Coordinates of C-alpha atoms in Angstrom, one line a residue:
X1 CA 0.0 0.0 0.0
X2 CA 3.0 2.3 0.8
X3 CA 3.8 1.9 -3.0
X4 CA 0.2 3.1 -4.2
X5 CA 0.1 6.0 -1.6
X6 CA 3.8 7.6 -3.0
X7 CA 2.5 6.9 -6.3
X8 CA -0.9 8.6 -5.7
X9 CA 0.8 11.6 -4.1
X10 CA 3.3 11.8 -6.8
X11 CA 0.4 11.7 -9.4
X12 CA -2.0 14.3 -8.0
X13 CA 1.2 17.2 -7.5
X14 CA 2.1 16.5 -11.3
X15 CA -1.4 17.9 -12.0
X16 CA -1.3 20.4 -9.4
X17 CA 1.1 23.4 -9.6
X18 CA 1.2 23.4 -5.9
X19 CA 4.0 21.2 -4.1
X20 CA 3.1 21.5 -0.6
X21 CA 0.2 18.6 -0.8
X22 CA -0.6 16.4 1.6
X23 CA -2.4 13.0 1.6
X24 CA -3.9 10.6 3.6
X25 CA -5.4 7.7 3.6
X26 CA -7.9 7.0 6.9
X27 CA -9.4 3.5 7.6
X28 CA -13.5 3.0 7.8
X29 CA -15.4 0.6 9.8
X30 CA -19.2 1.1 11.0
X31 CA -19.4 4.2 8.9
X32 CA -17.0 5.9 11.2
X33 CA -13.5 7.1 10.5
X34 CA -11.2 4.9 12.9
X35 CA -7.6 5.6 11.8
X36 CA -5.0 6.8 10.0
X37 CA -3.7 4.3 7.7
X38 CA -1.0 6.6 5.9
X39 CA -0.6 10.0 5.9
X40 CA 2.2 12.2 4.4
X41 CA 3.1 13.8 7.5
X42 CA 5.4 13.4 10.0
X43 CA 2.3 13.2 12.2
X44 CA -1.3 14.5 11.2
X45 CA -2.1 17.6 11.5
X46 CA -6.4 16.6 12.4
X47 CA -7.2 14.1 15.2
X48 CA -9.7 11.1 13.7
X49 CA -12.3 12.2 16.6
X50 CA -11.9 16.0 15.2
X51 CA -12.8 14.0 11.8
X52 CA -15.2 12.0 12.4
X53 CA -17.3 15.2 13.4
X54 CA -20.7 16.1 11.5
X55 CA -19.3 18.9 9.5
X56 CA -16.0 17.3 8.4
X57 CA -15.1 17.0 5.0
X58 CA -13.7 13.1 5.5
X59 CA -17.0 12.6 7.5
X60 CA -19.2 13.8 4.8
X61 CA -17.7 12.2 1.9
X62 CA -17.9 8.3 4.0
X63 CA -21.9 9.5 4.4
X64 CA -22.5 10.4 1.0
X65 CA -20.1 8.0 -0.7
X66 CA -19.0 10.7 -2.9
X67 CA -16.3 12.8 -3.9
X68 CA -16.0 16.4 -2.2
X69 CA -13.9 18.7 -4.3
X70 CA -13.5 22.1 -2.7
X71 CA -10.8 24.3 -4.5
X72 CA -10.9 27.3 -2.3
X73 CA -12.3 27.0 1.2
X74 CA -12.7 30.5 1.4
X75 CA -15.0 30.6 -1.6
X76 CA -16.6 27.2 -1.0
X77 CA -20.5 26.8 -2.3
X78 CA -22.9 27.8 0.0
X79 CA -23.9 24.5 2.2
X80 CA -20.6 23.2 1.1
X81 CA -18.8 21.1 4.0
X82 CA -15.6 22.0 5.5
X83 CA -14.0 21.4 9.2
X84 CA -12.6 24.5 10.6
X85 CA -10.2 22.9 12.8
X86 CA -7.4 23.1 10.9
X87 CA -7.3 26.8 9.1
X88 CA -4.2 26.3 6.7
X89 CA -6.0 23.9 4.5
X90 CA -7.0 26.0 1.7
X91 CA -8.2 23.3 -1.2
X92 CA -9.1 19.7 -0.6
X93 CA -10.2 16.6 -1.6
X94 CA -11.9 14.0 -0.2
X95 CA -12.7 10.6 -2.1
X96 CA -14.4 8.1 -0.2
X97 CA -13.0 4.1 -1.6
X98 CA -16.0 2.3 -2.0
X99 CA -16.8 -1.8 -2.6
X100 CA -20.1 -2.2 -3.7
X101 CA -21.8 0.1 -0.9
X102 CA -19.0 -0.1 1.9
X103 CA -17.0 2.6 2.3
X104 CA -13.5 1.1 3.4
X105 CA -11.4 4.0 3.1
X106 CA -11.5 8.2 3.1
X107 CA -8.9 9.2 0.6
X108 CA -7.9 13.1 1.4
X109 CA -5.7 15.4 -0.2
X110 CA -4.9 18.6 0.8
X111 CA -3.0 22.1 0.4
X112 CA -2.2 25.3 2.1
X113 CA -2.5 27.2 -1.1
X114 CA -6.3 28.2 -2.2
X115 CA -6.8 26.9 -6.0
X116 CA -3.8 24.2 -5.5
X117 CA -6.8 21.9 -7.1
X118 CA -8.1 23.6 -10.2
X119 CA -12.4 23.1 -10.5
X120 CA -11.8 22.6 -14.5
X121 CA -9.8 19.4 -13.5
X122 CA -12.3 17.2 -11.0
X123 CA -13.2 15.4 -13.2
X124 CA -9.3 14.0 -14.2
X125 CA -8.9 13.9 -10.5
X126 CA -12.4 11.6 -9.9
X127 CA -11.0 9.0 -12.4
X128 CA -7.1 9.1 -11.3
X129 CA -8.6 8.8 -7.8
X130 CA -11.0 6.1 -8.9
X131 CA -8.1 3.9 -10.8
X132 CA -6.3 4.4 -7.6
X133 CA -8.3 3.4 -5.2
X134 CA -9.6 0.3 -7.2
X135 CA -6.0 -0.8 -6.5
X136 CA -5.9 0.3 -3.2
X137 CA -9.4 -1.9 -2.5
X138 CA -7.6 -5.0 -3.8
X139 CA -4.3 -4.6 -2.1
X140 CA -6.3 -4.6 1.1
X141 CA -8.2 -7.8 0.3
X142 CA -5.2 -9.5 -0.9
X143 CA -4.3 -9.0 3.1
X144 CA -7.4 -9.7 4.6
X145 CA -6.8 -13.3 2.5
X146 CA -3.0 -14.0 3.4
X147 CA -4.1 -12.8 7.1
X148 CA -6.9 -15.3 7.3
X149 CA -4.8 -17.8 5.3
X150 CA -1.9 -17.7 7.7
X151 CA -4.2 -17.7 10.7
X152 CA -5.3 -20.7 9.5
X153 CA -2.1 -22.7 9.3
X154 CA -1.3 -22.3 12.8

């Protein structure tokens, strides 16, 4: 998974003009966020309970089972989500990874810089996301199977 997260980070600055992006990738269970399973920093700059609040952008996109794009949080659409907790995110992205209707995964991506995510792109950033995370999704089985596999031989 390590390999798919550099990869995914790599892939979403080369569209970006921004370099300061950040990414994680937080575990679901229960349709609550439980943890951190990678994130780019050295340690995360949002506590899960801070994110699994009702007006979170992670918590909203694991309820809706969609894709929140927000470009600049200062000019957001009206009713548009966004945690205020942590004021030096200025675009984001949050992609929940979906197998058939569980959500086992909140993708996010983030910058300091307003616009680091250009609107005229979310839909390049849907797909990349989507290809991704379809990877991601099987990775994670592929360890659920050699987990229960080895638990087995014992």
């Amino acid at each position: 998974m390590v390999e798919i997260f550099n990869n995914l980070k790599h892939t979403v600055g080369s569209i970006s003009s921004h370099e300061n992006i950040k990414l994680s990738i937080i575990s679901c269970e229960n349709s609550k966020l439980i943890n951190y399973a990678f994130h780019s920093d050295d340690k995360p700059s949002v506590d899960i309970s801070e994110l699994n609040e009702k007006k979170s952008t992670a918590k909203q996109a694991l309820s809706t089972k969609k894709m929140i794009f927000i470009s600049d949080v200062d000019k957001r659409k009206k009713g548009q989500w966004f945690y205020d907790g942590n004021s030096t995110i200025k675009s984001l992205i949050c992609f929940p990874v979906l197998c058939g209707n569980i959500v086992h995964f909140v993708v996010t991506i983030t910058s300091k810089e307003a616009k680091a995510f250009k609107n005229s792109n979310c839909d390049i950033y849907e797909f990349i996301l989507d290809t991704y995370c379809s990877r991601l999704l099987l990775e994670h089985y592929l360890s659920i199977i050699k987990k229960h596999h080895e638990k087995q031989e014992k």
